[in-house]
Each structure stands twice: as structure tokens, then as C-alpha cells.
Coordinates of C-alpha atoms and ligand atoms in Angstrom, one line a residue:
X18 CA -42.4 159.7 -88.8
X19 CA -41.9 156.1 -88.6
X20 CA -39.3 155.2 -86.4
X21 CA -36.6 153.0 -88.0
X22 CA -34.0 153.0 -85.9
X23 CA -35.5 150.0 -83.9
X24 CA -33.2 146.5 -84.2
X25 CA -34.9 143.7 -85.9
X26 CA -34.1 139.7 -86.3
X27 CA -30.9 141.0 -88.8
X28 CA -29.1 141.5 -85.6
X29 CA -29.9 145.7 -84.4
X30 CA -29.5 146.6 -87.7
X31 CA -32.7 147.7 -88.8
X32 CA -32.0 146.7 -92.2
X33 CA -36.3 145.4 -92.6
X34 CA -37.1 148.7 -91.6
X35 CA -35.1 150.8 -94.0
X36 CA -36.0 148.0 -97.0
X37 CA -40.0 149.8 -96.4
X38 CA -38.5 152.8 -98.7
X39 CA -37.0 150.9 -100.7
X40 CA -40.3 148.2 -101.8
X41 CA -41.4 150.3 -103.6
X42 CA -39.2 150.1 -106.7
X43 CA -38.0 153.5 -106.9
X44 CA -34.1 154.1 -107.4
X45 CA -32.6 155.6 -104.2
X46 CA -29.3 156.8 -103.7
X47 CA -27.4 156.1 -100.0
X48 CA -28.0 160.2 -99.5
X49 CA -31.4 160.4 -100.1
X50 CA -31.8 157.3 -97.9
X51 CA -29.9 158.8 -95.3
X52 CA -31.4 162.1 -95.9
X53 CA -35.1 160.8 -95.1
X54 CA -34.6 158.9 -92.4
X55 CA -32.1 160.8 -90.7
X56 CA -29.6 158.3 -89.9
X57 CA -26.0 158.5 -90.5
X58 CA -24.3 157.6 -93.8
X59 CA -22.5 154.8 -92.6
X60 CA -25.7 153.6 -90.8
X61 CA -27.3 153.7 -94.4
X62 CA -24.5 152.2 -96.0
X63 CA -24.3 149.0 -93.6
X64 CA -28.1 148.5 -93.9
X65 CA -28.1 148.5 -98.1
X66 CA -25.0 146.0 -98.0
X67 CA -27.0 144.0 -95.3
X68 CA -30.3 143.7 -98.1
X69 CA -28.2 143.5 -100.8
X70 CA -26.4 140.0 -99.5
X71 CA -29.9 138.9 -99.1
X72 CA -30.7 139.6 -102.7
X73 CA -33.6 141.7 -102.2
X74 CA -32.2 145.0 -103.1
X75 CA -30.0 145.8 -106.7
X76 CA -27.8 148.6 -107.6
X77 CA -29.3 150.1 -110.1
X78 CA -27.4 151.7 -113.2
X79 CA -27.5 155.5 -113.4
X80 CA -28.9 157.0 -116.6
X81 CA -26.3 160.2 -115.7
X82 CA -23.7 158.2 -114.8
X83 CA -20.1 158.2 -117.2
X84 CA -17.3 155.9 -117.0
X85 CA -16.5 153.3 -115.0
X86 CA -18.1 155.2 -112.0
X87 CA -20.0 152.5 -109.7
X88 CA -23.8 152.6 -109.4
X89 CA -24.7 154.7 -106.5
X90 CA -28.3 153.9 -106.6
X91 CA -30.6 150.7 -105.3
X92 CA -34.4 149.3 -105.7
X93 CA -35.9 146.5 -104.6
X94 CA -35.0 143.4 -106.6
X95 CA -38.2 141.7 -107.8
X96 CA -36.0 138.5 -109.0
X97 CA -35.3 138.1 -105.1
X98 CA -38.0 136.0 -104.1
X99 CA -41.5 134.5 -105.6
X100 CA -44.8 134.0 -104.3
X101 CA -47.5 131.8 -105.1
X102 CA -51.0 133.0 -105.8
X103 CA -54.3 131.4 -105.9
X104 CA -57.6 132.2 -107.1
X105 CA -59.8 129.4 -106.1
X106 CA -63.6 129.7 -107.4
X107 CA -66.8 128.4 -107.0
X108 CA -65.7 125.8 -110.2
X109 CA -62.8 127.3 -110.9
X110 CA -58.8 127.3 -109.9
X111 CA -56.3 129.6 -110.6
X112 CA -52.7 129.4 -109.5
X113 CA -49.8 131.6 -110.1
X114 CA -46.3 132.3 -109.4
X115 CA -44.8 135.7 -109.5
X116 CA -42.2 137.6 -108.7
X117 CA -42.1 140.5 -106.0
X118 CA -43.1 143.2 -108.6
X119 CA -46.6 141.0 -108.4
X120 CA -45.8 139.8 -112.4
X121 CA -46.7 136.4 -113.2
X122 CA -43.9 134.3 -114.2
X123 CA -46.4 131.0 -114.8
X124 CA -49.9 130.3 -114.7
X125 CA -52.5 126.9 -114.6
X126 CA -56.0 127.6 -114.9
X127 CA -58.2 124.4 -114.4
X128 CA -61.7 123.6 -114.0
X129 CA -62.0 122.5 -110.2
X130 CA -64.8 122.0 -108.0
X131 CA -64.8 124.2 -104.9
X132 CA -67.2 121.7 -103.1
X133 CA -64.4 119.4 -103.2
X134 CA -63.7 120.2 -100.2
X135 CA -60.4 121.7 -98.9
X136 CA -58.0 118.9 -99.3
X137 CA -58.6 117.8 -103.2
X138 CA -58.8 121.7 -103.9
X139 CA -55.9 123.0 -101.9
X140 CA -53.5 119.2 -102.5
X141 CA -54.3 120.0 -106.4
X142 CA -53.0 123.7 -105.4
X143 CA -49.9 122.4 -103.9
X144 CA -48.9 120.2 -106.4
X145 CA -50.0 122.3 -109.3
X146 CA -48.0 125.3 -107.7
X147 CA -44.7 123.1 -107.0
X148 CA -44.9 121.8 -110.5
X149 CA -44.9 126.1 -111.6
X150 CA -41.8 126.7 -109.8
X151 CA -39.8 123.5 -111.1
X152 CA -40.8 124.6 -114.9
X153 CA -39.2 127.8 -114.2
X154 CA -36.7 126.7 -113.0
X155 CA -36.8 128.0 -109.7
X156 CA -36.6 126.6 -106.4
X157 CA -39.5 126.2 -103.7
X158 CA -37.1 127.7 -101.1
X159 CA -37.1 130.9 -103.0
X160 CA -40.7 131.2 -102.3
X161 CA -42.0 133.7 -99.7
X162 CA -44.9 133.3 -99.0
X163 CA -48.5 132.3 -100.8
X164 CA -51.9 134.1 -101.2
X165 CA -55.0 132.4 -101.4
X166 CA -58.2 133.6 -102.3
X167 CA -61.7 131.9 -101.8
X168 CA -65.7 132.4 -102.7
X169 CA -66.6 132.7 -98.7
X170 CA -66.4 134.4 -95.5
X171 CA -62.5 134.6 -94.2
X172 CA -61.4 135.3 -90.9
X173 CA -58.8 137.1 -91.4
X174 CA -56.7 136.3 -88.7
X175 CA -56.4 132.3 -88.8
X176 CA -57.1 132.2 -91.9
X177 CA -60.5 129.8 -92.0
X178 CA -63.7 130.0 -94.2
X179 CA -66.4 130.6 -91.9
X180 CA -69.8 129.7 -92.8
X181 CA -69.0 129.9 -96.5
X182 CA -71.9 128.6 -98.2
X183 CA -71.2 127.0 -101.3
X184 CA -67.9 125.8 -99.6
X185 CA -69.2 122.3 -97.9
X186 CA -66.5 121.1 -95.7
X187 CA -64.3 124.4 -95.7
X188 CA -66.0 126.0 -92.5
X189 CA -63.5 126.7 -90.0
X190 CA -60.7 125.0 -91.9
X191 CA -57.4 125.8 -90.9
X192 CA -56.3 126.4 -94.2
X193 CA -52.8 128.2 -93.6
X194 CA -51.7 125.0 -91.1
X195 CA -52.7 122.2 -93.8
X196 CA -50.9 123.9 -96.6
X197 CA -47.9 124.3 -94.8
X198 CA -47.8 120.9 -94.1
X199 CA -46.5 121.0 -97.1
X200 CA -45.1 124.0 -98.1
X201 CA -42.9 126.1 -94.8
X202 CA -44.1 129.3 -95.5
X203 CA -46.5 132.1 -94.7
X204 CA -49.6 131.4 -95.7
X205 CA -52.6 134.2 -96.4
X206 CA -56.0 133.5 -97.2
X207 CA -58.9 136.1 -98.0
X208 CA -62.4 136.2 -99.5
X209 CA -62.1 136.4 -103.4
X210 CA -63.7 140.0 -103.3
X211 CA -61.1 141.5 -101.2
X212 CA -58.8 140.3 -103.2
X213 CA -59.4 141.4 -106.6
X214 CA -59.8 144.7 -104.9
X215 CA -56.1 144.5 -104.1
X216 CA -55.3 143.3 -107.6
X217 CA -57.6 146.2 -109.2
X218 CA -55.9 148.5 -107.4
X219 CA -52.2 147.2 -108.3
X220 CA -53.3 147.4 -111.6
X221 CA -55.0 150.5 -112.5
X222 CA -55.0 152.7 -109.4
X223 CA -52.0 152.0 -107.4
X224 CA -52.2 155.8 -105.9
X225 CA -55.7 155.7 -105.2
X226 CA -56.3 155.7 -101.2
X227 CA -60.2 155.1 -101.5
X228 CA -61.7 153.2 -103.5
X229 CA -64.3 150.2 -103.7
X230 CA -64.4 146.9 -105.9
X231 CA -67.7 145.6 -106.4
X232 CA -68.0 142.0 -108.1
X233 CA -71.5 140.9 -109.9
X234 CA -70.7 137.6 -110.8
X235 CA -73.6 134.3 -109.0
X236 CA -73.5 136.8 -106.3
X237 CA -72.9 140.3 -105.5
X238 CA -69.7 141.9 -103.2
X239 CA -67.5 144.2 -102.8
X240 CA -64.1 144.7 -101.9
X241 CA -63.1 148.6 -99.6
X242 CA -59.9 150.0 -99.7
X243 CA -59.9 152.7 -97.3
X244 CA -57.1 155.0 -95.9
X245 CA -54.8 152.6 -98.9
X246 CA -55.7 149.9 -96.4
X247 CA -58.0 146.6 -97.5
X248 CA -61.3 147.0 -94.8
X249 CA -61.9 143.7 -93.8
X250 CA -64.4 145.1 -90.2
X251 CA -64.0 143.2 -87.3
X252 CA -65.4 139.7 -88.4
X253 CA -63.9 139.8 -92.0
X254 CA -66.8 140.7 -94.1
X255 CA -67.3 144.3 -94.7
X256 CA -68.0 145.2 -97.7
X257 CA -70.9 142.5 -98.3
X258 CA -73.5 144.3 -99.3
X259 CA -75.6 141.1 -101.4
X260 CA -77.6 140.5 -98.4
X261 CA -78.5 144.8 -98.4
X262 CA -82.2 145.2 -99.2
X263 CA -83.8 147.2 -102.2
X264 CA -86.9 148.7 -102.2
X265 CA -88.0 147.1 -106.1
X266 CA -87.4 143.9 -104.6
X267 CA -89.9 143.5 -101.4
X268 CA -91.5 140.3 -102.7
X269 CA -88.7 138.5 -104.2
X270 CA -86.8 135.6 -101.6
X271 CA -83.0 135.4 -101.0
X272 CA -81.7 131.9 -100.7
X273 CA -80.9 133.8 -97.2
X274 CA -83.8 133.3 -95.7
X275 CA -84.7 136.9 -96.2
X276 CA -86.7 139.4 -99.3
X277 CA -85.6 141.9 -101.3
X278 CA -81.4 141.1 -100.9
X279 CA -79.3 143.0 -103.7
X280 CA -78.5 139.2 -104.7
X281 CA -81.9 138.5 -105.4
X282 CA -82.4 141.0 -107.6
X283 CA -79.1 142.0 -109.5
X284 CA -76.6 138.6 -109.5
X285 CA -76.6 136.8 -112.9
X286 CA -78.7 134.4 -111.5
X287 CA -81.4 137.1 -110.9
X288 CA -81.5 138.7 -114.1
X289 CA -81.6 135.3 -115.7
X290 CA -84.1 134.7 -113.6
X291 CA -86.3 138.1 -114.3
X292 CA -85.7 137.4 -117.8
X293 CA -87.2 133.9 -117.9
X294 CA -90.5 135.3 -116.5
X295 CA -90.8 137.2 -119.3
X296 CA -90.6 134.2 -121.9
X297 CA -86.5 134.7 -122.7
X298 CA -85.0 132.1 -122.6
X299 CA -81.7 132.2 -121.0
X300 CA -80.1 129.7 -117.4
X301 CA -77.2 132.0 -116.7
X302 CA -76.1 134.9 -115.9
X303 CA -73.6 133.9 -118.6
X304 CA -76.1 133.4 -121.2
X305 CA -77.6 137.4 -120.5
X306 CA -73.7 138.3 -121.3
X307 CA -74.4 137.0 -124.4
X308 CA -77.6 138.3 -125.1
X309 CA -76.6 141.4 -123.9
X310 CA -73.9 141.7 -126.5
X311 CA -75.8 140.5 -129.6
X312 CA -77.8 143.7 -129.0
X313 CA -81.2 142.4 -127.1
X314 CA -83.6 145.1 -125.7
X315 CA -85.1 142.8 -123.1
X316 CA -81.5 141.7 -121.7
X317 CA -79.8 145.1 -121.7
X318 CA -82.6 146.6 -119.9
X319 CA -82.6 144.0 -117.1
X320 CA -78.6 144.6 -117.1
X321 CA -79.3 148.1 -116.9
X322 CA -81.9 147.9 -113.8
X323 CA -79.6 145.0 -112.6
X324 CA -77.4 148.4 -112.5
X325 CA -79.9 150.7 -110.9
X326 CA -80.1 148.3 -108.0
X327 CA -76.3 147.8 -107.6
X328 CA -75.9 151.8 -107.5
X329 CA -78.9 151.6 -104.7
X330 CA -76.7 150.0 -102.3
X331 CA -73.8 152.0 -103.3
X332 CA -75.0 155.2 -103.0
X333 CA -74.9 154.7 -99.0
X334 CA -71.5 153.0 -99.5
X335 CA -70.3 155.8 -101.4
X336 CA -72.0 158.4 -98.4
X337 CA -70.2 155.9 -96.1
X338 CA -66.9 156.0 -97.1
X339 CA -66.5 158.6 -99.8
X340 CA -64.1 156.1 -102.1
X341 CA -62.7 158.3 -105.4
X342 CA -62.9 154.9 -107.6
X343 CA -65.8 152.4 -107.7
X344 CA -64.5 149.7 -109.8
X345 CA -66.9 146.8 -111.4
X346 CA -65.5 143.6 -112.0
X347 CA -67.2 139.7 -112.1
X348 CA -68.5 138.1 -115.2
X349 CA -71.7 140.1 -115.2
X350 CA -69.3 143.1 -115.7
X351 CA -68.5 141.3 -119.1
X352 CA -72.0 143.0 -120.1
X353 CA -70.0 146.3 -120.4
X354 CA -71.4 149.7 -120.5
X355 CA -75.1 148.7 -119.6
X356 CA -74.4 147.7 -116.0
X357 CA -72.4 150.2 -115.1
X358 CA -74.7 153.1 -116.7
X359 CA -77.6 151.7 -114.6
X360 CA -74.8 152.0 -111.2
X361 CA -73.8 155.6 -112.7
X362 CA -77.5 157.1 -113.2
X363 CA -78.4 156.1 -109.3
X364 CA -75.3 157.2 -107.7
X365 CA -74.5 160.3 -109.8
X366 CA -78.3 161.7 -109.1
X367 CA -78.4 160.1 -105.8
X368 CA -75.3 161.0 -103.6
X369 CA -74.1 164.5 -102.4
X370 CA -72.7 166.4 -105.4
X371 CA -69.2 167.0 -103.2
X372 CA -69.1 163.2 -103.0
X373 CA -69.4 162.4 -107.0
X374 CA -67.4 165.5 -108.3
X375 CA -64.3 163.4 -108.6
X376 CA -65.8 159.7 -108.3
X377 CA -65.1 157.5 -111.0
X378 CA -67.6 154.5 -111.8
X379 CA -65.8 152.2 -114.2
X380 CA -65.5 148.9 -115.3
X381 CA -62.4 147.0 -113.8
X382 CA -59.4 146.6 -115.4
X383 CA -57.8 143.7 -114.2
X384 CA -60.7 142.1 -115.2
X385 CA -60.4 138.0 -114.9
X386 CA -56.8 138.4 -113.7
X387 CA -57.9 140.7 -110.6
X388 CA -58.4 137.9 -108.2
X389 CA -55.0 136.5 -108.8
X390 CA -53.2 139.6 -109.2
X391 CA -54.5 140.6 -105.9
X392 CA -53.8 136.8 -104.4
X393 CA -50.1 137.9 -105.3
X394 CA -50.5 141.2 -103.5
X395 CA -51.1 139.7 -100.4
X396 CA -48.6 137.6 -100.3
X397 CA -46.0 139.8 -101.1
X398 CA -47.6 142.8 -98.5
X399 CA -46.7 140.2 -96.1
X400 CA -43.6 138.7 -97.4
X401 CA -42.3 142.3 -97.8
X402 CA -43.5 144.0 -94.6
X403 CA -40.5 144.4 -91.3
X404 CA -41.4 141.4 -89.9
X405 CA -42.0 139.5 -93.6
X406 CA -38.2 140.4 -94.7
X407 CA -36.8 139.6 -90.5
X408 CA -38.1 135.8 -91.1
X409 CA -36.8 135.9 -94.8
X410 CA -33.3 136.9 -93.4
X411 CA -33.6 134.1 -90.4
X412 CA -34.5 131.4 -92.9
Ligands
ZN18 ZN1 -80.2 137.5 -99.0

């Protein structure tokens, strides 16, 4: 059992740690709080009036209740607070805010060149994020903290790009110390992979404790959530498995350096590719969406075995780490049913039959808004963890 008794930065109250059971939205009543942490009434009852004067938790009306009878029950207040969430892409920005639920208030989508560099992209995030909160009406001292996702190699930790490749200027960029330059808060940045598995699984499979995001987009990864936790291995990048070899592909160069990558064979790039050798004429992975769903043979097949190849490498994923949900997301996921019946037919015949009883290969739900749903949910897991709510309360 988690012990929380222990003080915190709200004096020794221990209010952060009792606001855990409360995070998750559910009405609790003072008894059933006292009752599962075993600590005295009046304990309880300090502790709710403590989060309550900082906004974050509500009393919450009771259906049963008659009268003029007070509410006895509170839930985390999603008003309390907002975060800011970015989804920065390869040409592509996103920025959000949202409230501690993880629903966007306000949103600005704009064309924006990665390759920028990091301060055009993240100054146009700043400004475009402060100019969210003032149209809401809110203030930027109500924001917590801000997630940030981008199309390259995190580590975690300090939160810098390393060796990102289509992110010239970015490696080892202290992103979280530049942005609070300007904004005081904390600041989280991730791979875009990881976190549109975090907004996936806010989405559609919030009790799911395994499961594993795969994005097909101009290149191939995945995101593992393992145990409920994001799997981020010890430099930051497990779960990318474009650089994993298949056997169909033996002859065919990576921009890696190396043959036969799952990128090289499967990314929109590579089917537009494969397509183009056979006298189609598409350019993008884009343009085989659209072939695909005006109803040409030569485009869904190469989708399908685009599929095939995915499920390759996920068979040992799925023999790895036994996920109940594989989740497919990216544009190339925009193709529908023929990807993912090419990922279904190799893992379903593939892996152990105890390992597929219950799996689920589908296509993600989140869809587009998975990267900056999951952006918010990293902001607010910190914002809303012990220590997140002790440096809310000190501030
Ligand atoms: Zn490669």
C-alpha cells in the first residue's frame, strides 16, 4: 500500500498524497477516503479542506441527496488548472490548451516547418499558446505545466532531441530551459510516438495496462505502454522498431545506412515508392491513401503487404511484451482496413495462440488528435503527480 501519511511541501499534511485517489475523477465521500487509506476522519477532513482552498478538488452534488443537506462528496476539479499541449511535426504544429480532464478548451493548427530549428518553432509555440489562454479568458498563471511532443529521439530526462534526423539544429537542445525562459513552468517533452500512445490510450483504452501504438506515417514507430506505464528503455527510444529488418526486404537500402529496415519497406514513402516501379504513378504516401480509397488493386495490395511487414516486426513485439491492444495510427492508417488486415493475418497466424486469444489489432481512435491528446497527458501526469500538486501549492 502506498504510504500517504508522509508530509509534503503543504506543510506535513500530506494533502498531494491523498489528492492521488482523488485524480481520478471519481466522487469520494470523506469515509471512503478515510476508509482506504486508513487515516483518521479528521486527518481526511483537514487534507480535502487543504485541496479544496487550492481549487483542485470540488464537492460534488449527491444524486441521493434531499434537502438542504451539504454535499458530502469531492472529485478532482478539472477547471483548477490548464496545460498546454503541443504536437510539433515534421511540417506541422499543433498547440492546445486543456483542462485537467485532458479536454481541449482551444486549438491552432498551422503549417510549420520543423527544420526551423527550435527557436522559430518553439517562439511560434509560445506565442501561439499565450495568445490560447488570453482568448479564453484565462490567465497564464493558471497554467501547470506544458507537454511537448516532437518527430525525434527524446531523452527523457532533460528533455533534448538527440540525434533527431529531420530536426537540423534541435540535437541536444535544452528544450524545457528555453521555453521557460518564457513561460515558469514544468516543461515535458517526448518523441511524437510515445505520445499519441498516451493520447490513444486516454481515449479509447484508459483501463488497458498493455498495449502498443504503432504510427505508419514517412516513417514507422511505435509507442509501449507496459505495466499502465509509457516504456521509454534506458536511452528513450524503445519502441522503434523502423530500423528492425524484414526478410522480403534484403536488397532494398534504408536512408540508415543499412538493408531491409521496416521503414524501407512499409512507410508511405516505401509503398509509394514500390508502387512507382510498377508504372503507378503516385509521390506520397498520401497519394496511395487516395488511391487506396478510390478502390485500386495495385495500391491496396501494397497497403496490404505494407501490412504483412508491419505485423513481421510485431509479432516479436507482441512475443516480447504480450500488449492486449495493438493500436495503428499515422496517416498511412487513413488507408483503413487494408493495413491493418495485412498486420492481423501475420500476427494472428504467427504468434502463440495464448498471446492473440484476447489481442486486439485495430485502427486508432484518436486518430490525428492522438499526438496532442497525449501531449496534454503528459503534462497533466506531471502537473498532477505528489510532487506536481506540492510545487502547485508553493507557487
Ligand atoms: Zn533503416
Amino acid at each position: 500500500m502506498v504510504d500517504i501519511s508522509r508530509g509534503s511541501a503543504l506543510g506535513t499534511s500530506g494533502a498531494s498524497e491523498l489528492f492521488q485517489l482523488l485524480r481520478d475523477g471519481v466522487p469520494r465521500t470523506r469515509a471512503s477516503l478515510a476508509q482506504s487509506t486508513g487515516l483518521a476522519r479528521s486527518t481526511v477532513a483537514a487534507r480535502v479542506d487543504e485541496l479544496m482552498q487550492l481549487g483542485l478538488v470540488t464537492p460534488v452534488a449527491d444524486a441521493a441527496s434531499t434537502g438542504g443537506r451539504p454535499p458530502s462528496q469531492f472529485a478532482l476539479n478539472p477547471a483548477a488548472r490548464i496545460v498546454l499541449a503541443a504536437d510539433l511535426g515534421a511540417s506541422h504544429a499543433t498547440i492546445a490548451v486543456s483542462d485537467l480532464a485532458g479536454s481541449p478548451l482551444a486549438e491552432r493548427s498551422e503549417r510549420l516547418d520543423i527544420a526551423q530549428g527550435p527557436e522559430a518553432v518553439l517562439g511560434w509555440m509560445v506565442e501561439a499558446g499565450l495568445a490560447l489562454i488570453q482568448q479564453l479568458g484565462r490567465d497564464r498563471h493558471e497554467l501547470a505545466a506544458i507537454g511537448i511532443g516532437v518527430p525525434g529521439p527524446v531523452e527523457h530526462s532533460s528533455g533534448r532531441p538527440v540525434n533527431p534526423p529531420i530536426m537540423p539544429g534541435w540535437d541536444r537542445f535544452d528544450v524545457p530551459g528555453w521555453v521557460q525562459q518564457h513561460l515558469e513552468v514544468p516543461v515535458l517533452v517526448d518523441n511524437d510516438v510515445n505520445i499519441m500512445a498516451l493520447g490513444e490510450r486516454a481515449l479509447a483504452w484508459p483501463h488497458v495496462e498493455h498495449m502498443v501504438f504503432v504510427k505508419v506515417a514517412t516513417g514507422i514507430g511505435s509507442g509501449i505502454i507496459s505495466g499502465g506505464l509509457l516504456q521509454r528503455g534506458a536511452q528513450g527510444i524503445a519502441g522503434d522498431i523502423g530500423h528492425v529488418r524484414v526478410a522480403r526486404g534484403a536488397d532494398v537500402p534504408c536512408h540508415c545506412g543499412n538493408r531491409g529496415c521496416l521503414e524501407a519497406l512499409a512507410s508511405g514513402p516505401a509503398i509509394a515508392r514500390a508502387l512507382r516501379e510498377e508504372g503507378v504513378a503516385v509521390h506520397s504516401g498520401n497519394d496511395v491513401v487516395d488511391l487506396v480509397k478510390r478502390g485500386d488493386l495495385a495500391a491496396i495490395q501494397a497497403v496490404r503487404q505494407a501490412g504483412r511487414d508491419i505485423g513481421e516486426v510485431l509479432t516479436a513485439c507482441v512475443s516480447l511484451i504480450n500488449p492486449s491492444v495493438i493500436a495503428i495510427g499515422g496517416s498511412m492508417a487513413r488507408a483503413g482496413e487494408h493495413l491493418i488486415a495485412g498486420v492481423r493475418e501475420v500476427v494472428y497466424t504467427r504468434s502463440m495462440p495464448l498471446a492473440t486469444e484476447h489481442l486486439a489489432i485495430v485502427q486508432s481512435a484518436a486518430a490525428e488528435n492522438a499526438g496532442v491528446l497525449g501531449a496534454s497527458m503528459l503534462a497533466i501526469h506531471h502537473a498532477l503527480s505528489p510532487e506536481g500538486i506540492d510545487a502547485l501549492a508553493a507557487r
